[in-house]
Coordinates of C-alpha atoms in Angstrom, one line a residue:
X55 CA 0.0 0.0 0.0
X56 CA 1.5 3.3 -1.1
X57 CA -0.8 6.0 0.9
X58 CA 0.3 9.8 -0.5
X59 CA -2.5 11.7 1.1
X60 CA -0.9 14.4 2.6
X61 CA 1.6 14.8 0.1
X62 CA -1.3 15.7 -2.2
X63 CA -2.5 18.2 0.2
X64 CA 0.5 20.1 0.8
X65 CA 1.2 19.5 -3.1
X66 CA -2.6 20.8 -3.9
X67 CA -2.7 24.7 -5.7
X68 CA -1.9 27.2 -3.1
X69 CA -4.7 29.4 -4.1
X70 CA -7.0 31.8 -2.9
X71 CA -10.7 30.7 -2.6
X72 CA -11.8 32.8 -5.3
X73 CA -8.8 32.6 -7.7
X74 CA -10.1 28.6 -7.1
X75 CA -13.8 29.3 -7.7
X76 CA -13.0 31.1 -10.6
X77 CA -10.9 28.8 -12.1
X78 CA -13.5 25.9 -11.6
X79 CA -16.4 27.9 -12.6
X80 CA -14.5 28.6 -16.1
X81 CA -14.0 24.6 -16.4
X82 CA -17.3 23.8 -15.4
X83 CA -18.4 26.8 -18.2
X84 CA -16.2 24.6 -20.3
X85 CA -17.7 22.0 -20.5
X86 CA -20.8 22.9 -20.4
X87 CA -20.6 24.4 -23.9
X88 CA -23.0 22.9 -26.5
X89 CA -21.7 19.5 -28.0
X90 CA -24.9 18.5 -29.4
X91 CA -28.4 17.8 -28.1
X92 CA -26.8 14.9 -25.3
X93 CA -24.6 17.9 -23.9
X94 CA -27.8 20.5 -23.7
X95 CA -30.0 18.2 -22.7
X96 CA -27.2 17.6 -19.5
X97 CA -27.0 20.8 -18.6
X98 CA -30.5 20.9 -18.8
X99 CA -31.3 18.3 -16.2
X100 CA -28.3 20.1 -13.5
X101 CA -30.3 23.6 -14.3
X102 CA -33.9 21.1 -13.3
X103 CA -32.8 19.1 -10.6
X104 CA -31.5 22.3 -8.6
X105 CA -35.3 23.7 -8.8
X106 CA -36.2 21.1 -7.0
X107 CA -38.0 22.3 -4.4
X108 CA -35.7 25.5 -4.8
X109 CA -34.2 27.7 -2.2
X110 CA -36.9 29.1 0.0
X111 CA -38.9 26.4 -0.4
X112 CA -39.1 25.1 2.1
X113 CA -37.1 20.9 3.0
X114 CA -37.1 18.7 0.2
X115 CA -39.5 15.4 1.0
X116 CA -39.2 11.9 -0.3
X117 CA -41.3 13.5 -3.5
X118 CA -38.2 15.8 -4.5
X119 CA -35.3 12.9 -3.6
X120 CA -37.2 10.5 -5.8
X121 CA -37.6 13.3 -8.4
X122 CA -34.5 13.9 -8.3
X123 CA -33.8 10.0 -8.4
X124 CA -35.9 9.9 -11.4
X125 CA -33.7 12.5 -13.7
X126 CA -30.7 11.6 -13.0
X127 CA -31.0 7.8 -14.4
X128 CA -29.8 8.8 -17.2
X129 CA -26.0 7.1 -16.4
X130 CA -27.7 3.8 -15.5
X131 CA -29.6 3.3 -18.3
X132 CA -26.5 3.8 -20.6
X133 CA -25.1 0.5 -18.2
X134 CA -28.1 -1.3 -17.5
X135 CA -31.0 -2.9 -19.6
X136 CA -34.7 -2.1 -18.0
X137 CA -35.2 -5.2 -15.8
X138 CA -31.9 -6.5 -15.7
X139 CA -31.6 -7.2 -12.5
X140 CA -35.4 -8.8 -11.8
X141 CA -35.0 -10.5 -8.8
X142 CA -31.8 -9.6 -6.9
X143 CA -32.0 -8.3 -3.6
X144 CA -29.3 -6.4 -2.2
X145 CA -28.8 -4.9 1.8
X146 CA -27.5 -1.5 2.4
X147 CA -26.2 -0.4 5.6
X148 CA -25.8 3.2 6.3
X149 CA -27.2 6.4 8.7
X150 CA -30.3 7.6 9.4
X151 CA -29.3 10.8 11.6
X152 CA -31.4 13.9 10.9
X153 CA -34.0 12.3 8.4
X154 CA -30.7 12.8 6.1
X155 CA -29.2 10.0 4.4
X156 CA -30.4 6.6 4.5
X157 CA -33.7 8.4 4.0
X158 CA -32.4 10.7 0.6
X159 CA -30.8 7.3 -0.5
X160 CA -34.3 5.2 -0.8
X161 CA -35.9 8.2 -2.7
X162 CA -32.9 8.5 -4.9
X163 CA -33.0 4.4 -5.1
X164 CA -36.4 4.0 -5.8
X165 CA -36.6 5.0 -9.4
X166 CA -33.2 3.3 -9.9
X167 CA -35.4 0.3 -8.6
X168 CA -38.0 0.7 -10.6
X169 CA -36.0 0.6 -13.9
X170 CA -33.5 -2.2 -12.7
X171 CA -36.0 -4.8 -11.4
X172 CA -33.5 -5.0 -8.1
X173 CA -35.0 -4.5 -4.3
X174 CA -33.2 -3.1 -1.4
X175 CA -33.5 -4.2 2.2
X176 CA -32.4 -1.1 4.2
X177 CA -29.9 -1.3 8.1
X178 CA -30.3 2.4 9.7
X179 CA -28.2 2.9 12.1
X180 CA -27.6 6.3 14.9
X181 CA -24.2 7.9 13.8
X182 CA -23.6 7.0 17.7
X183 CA -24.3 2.7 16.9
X184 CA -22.6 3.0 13.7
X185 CA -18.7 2.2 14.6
X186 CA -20.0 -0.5 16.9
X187 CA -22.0 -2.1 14.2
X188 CA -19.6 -2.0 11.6
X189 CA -16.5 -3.6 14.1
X190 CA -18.8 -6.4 14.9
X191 CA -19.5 -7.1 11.8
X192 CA -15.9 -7.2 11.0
X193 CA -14.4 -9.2 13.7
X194 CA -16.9 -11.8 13.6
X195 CA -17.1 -12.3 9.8
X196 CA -20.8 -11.5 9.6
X197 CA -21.2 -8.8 7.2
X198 CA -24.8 -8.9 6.6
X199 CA -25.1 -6.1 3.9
X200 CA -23.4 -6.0 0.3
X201 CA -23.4 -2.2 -0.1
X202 CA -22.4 0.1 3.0
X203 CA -22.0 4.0 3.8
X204 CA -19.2 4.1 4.7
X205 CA -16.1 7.0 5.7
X206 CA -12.8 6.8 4.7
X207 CA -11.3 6.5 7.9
X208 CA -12.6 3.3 8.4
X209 CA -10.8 1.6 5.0
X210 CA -8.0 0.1 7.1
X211 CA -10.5 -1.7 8.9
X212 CA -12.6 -2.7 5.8
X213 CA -10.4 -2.7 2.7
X214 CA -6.9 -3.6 4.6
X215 CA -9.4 -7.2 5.7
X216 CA -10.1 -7.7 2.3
X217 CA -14.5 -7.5 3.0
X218 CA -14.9 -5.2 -0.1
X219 CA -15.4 -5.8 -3.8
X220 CA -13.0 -3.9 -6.5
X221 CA -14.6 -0.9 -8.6
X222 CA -15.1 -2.3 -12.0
X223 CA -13.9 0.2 -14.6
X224 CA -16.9 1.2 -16.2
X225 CA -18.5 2.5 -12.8
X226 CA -15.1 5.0 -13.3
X227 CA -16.1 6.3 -16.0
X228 CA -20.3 6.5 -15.0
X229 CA -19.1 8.5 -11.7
X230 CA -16.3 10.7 -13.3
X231 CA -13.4 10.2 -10.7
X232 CA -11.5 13.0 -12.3
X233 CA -14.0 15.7 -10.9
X234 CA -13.4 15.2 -7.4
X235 CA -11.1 17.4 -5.5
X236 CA -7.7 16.2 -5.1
X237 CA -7.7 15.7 -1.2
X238 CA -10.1 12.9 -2.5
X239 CA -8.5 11.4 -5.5
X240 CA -5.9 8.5 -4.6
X241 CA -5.0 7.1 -2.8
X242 CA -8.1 7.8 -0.8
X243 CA -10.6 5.3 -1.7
X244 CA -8.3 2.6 -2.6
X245 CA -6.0 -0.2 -1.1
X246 CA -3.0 -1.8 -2.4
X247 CA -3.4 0.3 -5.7
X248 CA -6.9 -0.9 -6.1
X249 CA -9.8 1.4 -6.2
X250 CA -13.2 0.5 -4.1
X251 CA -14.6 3.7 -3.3
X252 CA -17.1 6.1 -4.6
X253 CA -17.4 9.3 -3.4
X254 CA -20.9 10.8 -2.3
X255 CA -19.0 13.8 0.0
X256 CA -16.2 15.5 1.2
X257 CA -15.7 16.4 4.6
X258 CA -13.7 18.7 6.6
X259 CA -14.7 20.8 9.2
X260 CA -15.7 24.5 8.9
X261 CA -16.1 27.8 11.3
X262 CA -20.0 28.9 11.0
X263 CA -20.6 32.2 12.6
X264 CA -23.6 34.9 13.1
X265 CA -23.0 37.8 11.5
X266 CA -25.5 39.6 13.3
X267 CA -23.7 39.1 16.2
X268 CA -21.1 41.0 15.0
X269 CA -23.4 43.8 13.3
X270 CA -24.7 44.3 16.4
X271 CA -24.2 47.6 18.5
X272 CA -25.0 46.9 21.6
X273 CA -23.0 44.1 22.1
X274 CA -19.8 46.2 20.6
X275 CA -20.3 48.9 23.0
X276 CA -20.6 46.6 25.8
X277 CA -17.5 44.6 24.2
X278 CA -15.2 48.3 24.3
X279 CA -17.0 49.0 27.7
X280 CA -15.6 45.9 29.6
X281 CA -12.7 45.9 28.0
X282 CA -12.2 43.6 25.4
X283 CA -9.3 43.2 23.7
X284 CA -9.4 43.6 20.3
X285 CA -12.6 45.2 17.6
X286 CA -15.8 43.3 18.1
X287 CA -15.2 41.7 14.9
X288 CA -15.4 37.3 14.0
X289 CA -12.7 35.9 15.8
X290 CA -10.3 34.8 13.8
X291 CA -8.4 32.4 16.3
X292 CA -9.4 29.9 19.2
X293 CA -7.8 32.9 21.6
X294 CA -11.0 35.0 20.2
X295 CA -13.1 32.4 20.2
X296 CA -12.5 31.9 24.1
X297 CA -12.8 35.7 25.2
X298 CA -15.9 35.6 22.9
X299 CA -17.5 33.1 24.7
X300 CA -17.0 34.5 28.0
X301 CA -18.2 38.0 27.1
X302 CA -20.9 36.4 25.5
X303 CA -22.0 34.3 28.5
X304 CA -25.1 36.5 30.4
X305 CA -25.8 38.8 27.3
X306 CA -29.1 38.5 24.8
X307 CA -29.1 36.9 21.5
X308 CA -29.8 39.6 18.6
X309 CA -31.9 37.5 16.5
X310 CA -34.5 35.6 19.5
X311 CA -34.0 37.6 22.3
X312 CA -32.7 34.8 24.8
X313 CA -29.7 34.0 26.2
X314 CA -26.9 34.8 24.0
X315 CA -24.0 32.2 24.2
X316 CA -20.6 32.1 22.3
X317 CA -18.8 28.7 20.5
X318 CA -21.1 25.4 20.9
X319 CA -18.4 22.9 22.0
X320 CA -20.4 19.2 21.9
X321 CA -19.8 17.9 25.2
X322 CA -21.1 14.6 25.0
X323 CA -19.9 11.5 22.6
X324 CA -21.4 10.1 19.3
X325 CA -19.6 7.0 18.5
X326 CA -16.2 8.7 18.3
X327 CA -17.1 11.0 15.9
X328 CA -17.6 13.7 19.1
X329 CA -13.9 13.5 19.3
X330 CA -13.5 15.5 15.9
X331 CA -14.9 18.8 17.2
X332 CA -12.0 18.8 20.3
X333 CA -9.6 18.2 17.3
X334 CA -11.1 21.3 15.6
X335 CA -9.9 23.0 18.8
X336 CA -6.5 21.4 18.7
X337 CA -5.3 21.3 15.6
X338 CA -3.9 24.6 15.2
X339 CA -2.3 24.2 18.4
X340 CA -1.1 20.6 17.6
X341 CA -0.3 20.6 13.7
X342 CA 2.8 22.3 13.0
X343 CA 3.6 23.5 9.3
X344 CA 6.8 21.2 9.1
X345 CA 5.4 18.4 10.4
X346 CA 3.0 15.6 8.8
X347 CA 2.1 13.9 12.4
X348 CA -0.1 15.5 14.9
X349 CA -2.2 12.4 16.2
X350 CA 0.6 10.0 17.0
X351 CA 5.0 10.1 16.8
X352 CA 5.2 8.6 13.7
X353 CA 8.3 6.4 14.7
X354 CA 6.6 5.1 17.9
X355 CA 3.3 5.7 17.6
X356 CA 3.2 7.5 20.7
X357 CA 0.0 9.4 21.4
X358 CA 0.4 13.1 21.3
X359 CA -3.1 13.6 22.2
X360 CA -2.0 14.6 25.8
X361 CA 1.0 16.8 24.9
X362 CA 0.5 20.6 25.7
X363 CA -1.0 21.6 22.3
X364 CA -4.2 19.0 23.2
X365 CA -4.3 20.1 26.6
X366 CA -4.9 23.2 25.6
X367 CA -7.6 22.7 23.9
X368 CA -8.9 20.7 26.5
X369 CA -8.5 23.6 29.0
X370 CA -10.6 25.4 26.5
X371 CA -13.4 23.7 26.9
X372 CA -12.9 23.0 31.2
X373 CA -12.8 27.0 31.1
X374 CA -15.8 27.5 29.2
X375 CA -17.8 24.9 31.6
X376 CA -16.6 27.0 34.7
X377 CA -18.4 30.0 33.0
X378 CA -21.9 30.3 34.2
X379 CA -24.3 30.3 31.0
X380 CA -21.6 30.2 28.5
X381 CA -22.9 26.9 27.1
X382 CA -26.7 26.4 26.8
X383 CA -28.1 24.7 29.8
X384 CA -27.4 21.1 29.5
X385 CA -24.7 21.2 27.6
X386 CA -22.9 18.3 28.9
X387 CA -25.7 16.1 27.2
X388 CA -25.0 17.7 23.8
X389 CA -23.8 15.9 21.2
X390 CA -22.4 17.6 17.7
X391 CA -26.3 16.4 15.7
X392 CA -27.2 18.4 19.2
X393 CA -24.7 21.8 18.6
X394 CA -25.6 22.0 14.8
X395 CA -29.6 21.2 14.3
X396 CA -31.1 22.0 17.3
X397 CA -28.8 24.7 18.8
X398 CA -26.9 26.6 16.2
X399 CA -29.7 26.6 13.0
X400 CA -32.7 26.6 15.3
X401 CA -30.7 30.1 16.5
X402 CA -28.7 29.2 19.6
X403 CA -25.0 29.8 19.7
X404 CA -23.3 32.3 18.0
X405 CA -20.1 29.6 16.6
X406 CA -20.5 26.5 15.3
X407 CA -17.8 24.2 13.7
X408 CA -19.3 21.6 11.8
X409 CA -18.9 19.5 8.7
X410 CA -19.7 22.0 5.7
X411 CA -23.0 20.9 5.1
X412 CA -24.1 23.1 7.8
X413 CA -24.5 25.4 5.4
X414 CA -27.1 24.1 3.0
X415 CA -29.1 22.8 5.4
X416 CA -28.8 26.6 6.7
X417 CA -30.3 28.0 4.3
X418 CA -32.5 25.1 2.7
X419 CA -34.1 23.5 6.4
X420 CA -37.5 24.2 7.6
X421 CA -35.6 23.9 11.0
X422 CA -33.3 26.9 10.3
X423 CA -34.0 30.4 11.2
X424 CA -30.3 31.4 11.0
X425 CA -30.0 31.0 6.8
X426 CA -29.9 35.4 6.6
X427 CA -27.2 35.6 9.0
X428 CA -24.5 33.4 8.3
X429 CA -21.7 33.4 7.5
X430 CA -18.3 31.1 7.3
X431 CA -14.8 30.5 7.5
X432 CA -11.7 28.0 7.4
X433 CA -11.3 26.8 11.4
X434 CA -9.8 29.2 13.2
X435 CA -6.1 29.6 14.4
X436 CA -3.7 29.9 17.1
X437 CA -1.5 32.2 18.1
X438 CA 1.3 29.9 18.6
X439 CA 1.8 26.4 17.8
X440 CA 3.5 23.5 19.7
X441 CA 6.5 22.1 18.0
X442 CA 6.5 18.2 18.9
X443 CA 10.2 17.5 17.7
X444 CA 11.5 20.1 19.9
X445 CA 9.1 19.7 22.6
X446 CA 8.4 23.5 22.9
X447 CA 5.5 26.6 22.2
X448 CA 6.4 28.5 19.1
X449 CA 4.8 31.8 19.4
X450 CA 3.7 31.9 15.5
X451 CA 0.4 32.0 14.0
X452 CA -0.7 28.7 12.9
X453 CA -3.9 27.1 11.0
X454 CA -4.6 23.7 10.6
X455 CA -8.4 22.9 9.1
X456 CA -9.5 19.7 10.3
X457 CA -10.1 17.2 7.5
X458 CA -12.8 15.1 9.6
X459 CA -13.2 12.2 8.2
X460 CA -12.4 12.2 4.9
X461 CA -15.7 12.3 3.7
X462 CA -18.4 9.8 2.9
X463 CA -18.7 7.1 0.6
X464 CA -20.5 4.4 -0.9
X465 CA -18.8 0.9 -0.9
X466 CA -19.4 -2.8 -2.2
X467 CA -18.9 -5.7 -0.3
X468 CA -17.1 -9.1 -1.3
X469 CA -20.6 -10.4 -0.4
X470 CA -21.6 -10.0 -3.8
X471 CA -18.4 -11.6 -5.7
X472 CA -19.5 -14.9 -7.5
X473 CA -22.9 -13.5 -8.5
X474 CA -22.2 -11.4 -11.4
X475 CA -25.7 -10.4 -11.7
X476 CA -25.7 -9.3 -8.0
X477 CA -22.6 -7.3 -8.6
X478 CA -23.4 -5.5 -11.2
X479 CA -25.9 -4.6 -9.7
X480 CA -24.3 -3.1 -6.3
X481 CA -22.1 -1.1 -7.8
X482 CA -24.7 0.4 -10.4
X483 CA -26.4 1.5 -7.3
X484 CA -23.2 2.8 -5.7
X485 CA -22.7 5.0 -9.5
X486 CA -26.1 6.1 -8.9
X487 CA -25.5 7.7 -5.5
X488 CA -22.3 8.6 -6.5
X489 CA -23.6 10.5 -10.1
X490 CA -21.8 13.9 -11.3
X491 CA -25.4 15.7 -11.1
X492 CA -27.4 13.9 -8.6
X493 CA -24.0 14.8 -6.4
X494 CA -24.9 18.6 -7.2
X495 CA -28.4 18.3 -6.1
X496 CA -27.2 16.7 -2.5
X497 CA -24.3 19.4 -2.0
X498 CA -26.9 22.4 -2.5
X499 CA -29.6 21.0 -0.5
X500 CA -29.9 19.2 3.1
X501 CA -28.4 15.7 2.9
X502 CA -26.2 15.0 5.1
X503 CA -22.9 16.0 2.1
X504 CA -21.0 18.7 1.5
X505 CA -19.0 19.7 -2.0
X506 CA -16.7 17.9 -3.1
X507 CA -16.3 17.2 -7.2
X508 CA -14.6 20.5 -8.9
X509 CA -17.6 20.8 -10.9
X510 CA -19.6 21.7 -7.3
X511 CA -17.7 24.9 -7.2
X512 CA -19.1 26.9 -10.2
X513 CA -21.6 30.2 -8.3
X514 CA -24.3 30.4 -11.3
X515 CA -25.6 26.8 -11.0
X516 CA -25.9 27.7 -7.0
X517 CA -27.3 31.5 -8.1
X518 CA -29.8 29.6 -10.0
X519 CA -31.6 27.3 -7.4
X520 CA -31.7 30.8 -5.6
X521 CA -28.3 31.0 -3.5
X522 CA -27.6 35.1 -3.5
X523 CA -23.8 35.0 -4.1
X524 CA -22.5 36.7 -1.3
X525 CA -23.8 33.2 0.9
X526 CA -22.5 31.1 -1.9
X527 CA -18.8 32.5 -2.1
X528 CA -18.5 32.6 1.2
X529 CA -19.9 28.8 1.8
X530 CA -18.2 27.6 -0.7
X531 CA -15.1 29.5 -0.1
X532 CA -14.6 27.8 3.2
X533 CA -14.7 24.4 1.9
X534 CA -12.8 24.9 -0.9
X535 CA -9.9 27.0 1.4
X536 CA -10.0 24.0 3.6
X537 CA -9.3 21.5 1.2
X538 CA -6.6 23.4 -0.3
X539 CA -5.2 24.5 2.9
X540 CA -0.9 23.9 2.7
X541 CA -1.2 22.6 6.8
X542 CA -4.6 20.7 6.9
X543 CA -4.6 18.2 9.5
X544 CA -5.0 15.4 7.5
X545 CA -6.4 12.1 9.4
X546 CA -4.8 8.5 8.8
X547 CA -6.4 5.5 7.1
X548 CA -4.9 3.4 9.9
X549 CA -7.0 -0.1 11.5
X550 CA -9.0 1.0 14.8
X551 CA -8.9 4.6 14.0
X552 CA -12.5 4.9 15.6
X553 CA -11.5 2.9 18.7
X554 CA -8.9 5.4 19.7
X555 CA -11.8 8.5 19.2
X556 CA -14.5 6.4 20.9
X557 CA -12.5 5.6 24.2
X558 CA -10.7 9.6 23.7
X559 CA -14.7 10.4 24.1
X560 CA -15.4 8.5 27.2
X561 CA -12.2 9.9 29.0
X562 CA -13.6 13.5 28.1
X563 CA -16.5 12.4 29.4
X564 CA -15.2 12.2 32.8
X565 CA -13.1 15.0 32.6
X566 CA -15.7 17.4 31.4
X567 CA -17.9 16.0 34.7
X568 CA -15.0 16.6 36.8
X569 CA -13.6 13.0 37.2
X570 CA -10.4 14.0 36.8
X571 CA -8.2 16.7 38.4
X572 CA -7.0 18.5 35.5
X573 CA -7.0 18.6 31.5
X574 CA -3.7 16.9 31.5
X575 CA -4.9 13.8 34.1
X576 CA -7.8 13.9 30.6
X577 CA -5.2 13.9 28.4
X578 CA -3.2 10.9 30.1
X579 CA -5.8 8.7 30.5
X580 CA -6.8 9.3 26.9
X581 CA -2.9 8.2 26.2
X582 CA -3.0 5.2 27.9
X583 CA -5.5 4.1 26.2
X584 CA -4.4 4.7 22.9
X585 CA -1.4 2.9 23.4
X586 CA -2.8 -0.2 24.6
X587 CA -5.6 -0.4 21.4
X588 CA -1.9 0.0 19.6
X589 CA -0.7 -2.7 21.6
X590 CA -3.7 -5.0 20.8
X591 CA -3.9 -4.3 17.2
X592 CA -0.1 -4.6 16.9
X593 CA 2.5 -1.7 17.4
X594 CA 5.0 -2.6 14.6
X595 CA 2.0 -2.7 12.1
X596 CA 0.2 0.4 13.3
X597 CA 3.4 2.4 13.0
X598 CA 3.9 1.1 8.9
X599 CA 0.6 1.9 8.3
X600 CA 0.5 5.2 9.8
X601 CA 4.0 6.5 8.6
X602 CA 2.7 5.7 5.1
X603 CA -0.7 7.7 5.5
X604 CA 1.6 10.4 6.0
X605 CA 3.6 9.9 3.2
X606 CA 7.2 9.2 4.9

């Protein structure tokens, strides 16, 4: 396995986010130019699809996803006979957090259904059940589904056990692999220079803030009168972000009138993907430009998750709890589906960070009442940052945008190999998830997927399903500086990875509730359990695997 990931970040174009947009949007303009009726009558279903329901009107239903399902078949039916697959069943495992989507997935199915003569039996799972699920699954060689949801973190775990089913070339060419952004081209996606991956997102984590928060005047003079440091302006680093959330903590909330409060730090776990939003916090502190590693020594696989840079960022959060009212009441049962749908869109909180998606679903959920007044960024910065190989603060300004998971994907299972019919048929679903223009539809409306194909970033296709393009640029600019960004914290492929964040979330657990004495004794006891999953799984192999997610 040769895995070059972070060499293609830090190789990616070190451009600005709207030197990038523009350069996309004159590609996508490219190739959008008439080529005969098959190429009009293409741009013509992007241009439909994105009017369905249209911005402002309201959440889509499983009308619009089947809709949408419906004219997008196009790809299939150049693969597929009608009925070809009459009487195949296949078993699809994936999420059902948010009514987002497993749910988006049947409607966009059912049409596909319809046409192929293939039925598909559904597993939902909590994004809190899901890492348990899938390990089971795994270590007792029952994989009951032949198509699964599934992130990229966990292909060590999947792909490294041989349990999934090659890409077949011509589902390459139906999905268009050469549109997705570089951070997800190879080797993410594949295993021992095989490809078995197709792409339905790309994650990292953004900054989402209120802007009228920031517009308003009473909270600026009462920012100059008590002495803040600084202009009331978006904080730019997790410094601001802190003093922010203090000053914040006892004030009123511009938009509903109740209690304002600052940055919505997610204090309870969700099946180890809690453990991302304390990265968000840390890895500006932890991720220094000249280094690949921030998670683990790369030589020993020492954690560094308690060295000064992640206790800082767990002092962070133990500061903000000591703050009366500077988290939401309750905030210790709060997970991140908690901080972004129910606080933050719904109009509590004045920070968010989040996967990008927050930002569709911002301005395209019944559920948000925040769509007019946000706005976004990269994460914020530090600063300084902490040098691991010298064991010391450097007091420089650093950024480091979390890339959180790697993004979604759809993947087939070895169930299906010796039934060719069966096959075919799992991955022609997978291409159909997975398709250049239904992935449009899913990035501009609530689904659960943000960006993440070149051909997302061009602003008329957004201006035209009714994004103004002030909200676009500055949505889409923060994904697009993210997965550009020169010092993104990029996050290993490596077997267990979501054993190390479920067990860090537990240990936070207890020190958020005061378990433990400090934010280091959190920190330690997060450590020493790292090193003994290490131990289990196998140190010598761990440390292979992880030196060559970093490229070295």
């Amino acid at each position: 396995m040769k895995v070059e990931l972070y060499n293609y970040i830090r190789a990616a174009q070190k451009m600005n986010r709207r030197q990038m947009l523009k350069g996309t949007a004159a590609v996508a303009a490219a190739t959008a130019l008439p080529k005969g009726a098959k190429a009009d009558a293409h741009a013509n279903i992007r241009a439909e699809i994105l009017k369905i329901p249209g911005v402002g009107a309201g959440s889509p239903t499983d009308r619009h996803w089947q809709q949408v399902g419906e004219m997008c078949l196009g790809a299939t039916k150049e693969n597929v006979a009608e009925g070809e697959f009459a009487g195949v069943e296949l078993t699809f495992m994936g999420l059902n957090n948010q009514n987002l989507h497993n749910f988006l997935f049947r409607g966009f199915l059912k049409p596909w259904e319809a046409y192929t003569g293939a039925t598909i039996n559904w597993i939902d799972l909590a994004q809190a059940d899901y890492n348990a699920r899938l390990q089971q699954s795994i270590a007792t060689g029952t994989v009951d589904f032949d198509i699964i949801e599934m992130g990229a973190p966990f292909e060590g775990d999947v792909l490294g056990k041989g349990l999934a089913s090659e890409m077949p070339d011509w589902v390459k060419d139906q999905i268009d692999m050469d549109d997705y952004v570089d951070y997800l081209k190879a080797p993410v996606g594949t295993w021992d220079g095989k490809t078995y991956r197709v792409s339905i997102d790309g994650d990292c984590h953004t900054f989402a803030y209120r802007k009228d928060y920031y517009e308003n005047d009473d909270l600026k003079a009462a920012w100059e009168a008590e002495g803040g440091d600084g202009a009331w302006e978006v904080p730019t680093t997790w410094e601001q972000v802190q003093a922010h959330s203090k000053f914040l903590a006892g004030k009123s909330d511009p938009l509903t009138g109740l209690d304002a409060h600052g940055f919505l730090d997610p204090l309870k776990g969700w099946g180890g993907f809690g453990f991302y939003f304390l990265e968000d916090r840390a890895t500006a502190y932890a991720k220094h430009p000249d280094d690949p590693a921030w998670l683990f020594d790369p030589d020993t696989m020492k954690p560094r998750v308690n060295n000064p840079a992640f206790v800082q960022a767990i002092q962070d959060v133990m500061d903000l709890i000591a703050v009366d009212k500077a988290y939401p009441a309750d905030q210790i049962n709060a997970d991140p589906g908690t901080t972004a749908f129910q606080q933050f869109l719904a109009g509590t909180g004045g920070m968010l960070t989040w996967w990008g998606d927050v930002g569709s679903s911002a301005r395209t959920s019944d559920t948000s009442v925040v769509g007019d007044v946000v706005g976004f960024s990269t994460l914020p910065g530090s600063n300084r940052v902490y040098n691991s190989q010298t064991g010391a603060w450097e007091d420089t300004p650093n950024e480091a945008p979390n890339m959180a998971y790697i993004g979604w994907g759809v993947y087939v299972m070895a169930t299906v190999e010796g039934d060719e019919a069966k096959k075919k048929a799992a991955w022609s679903a997978a291409a159909h998830l997975g398709g250049k223009d239904l992935s449009l539809w899913a990035s501009a409306y609530p689904s659960g997927f943000q960006p993440y194909r070149q051909s997302h970033f061009q602003y008329e296709e957004w201006e035209e399903a009714g994004y103004d393009r002030a909200f676009v640029e500055d949505y889409l600019g923060s994904n697009a500086d993210s997965y550009n960004h020169p010092n993104a914290a990029i996050e290993p492929r490596i077997p267990g990875i979501f054993q190390y964040y479920s067990v860090a979330e537990d240990e936070l657990a207890k020190g958020y509730a005061g378990q433990y004495g400090s934010a280091q004794e959190t920190a330690d006891a997060i450590a020493a359990a790292w090193d003994r999953i290490t131990d289990q799984i196998g140190r010598d192999s761990q440390i292979a695997l992880y030196r060559a997610s970093l490229g070295l």
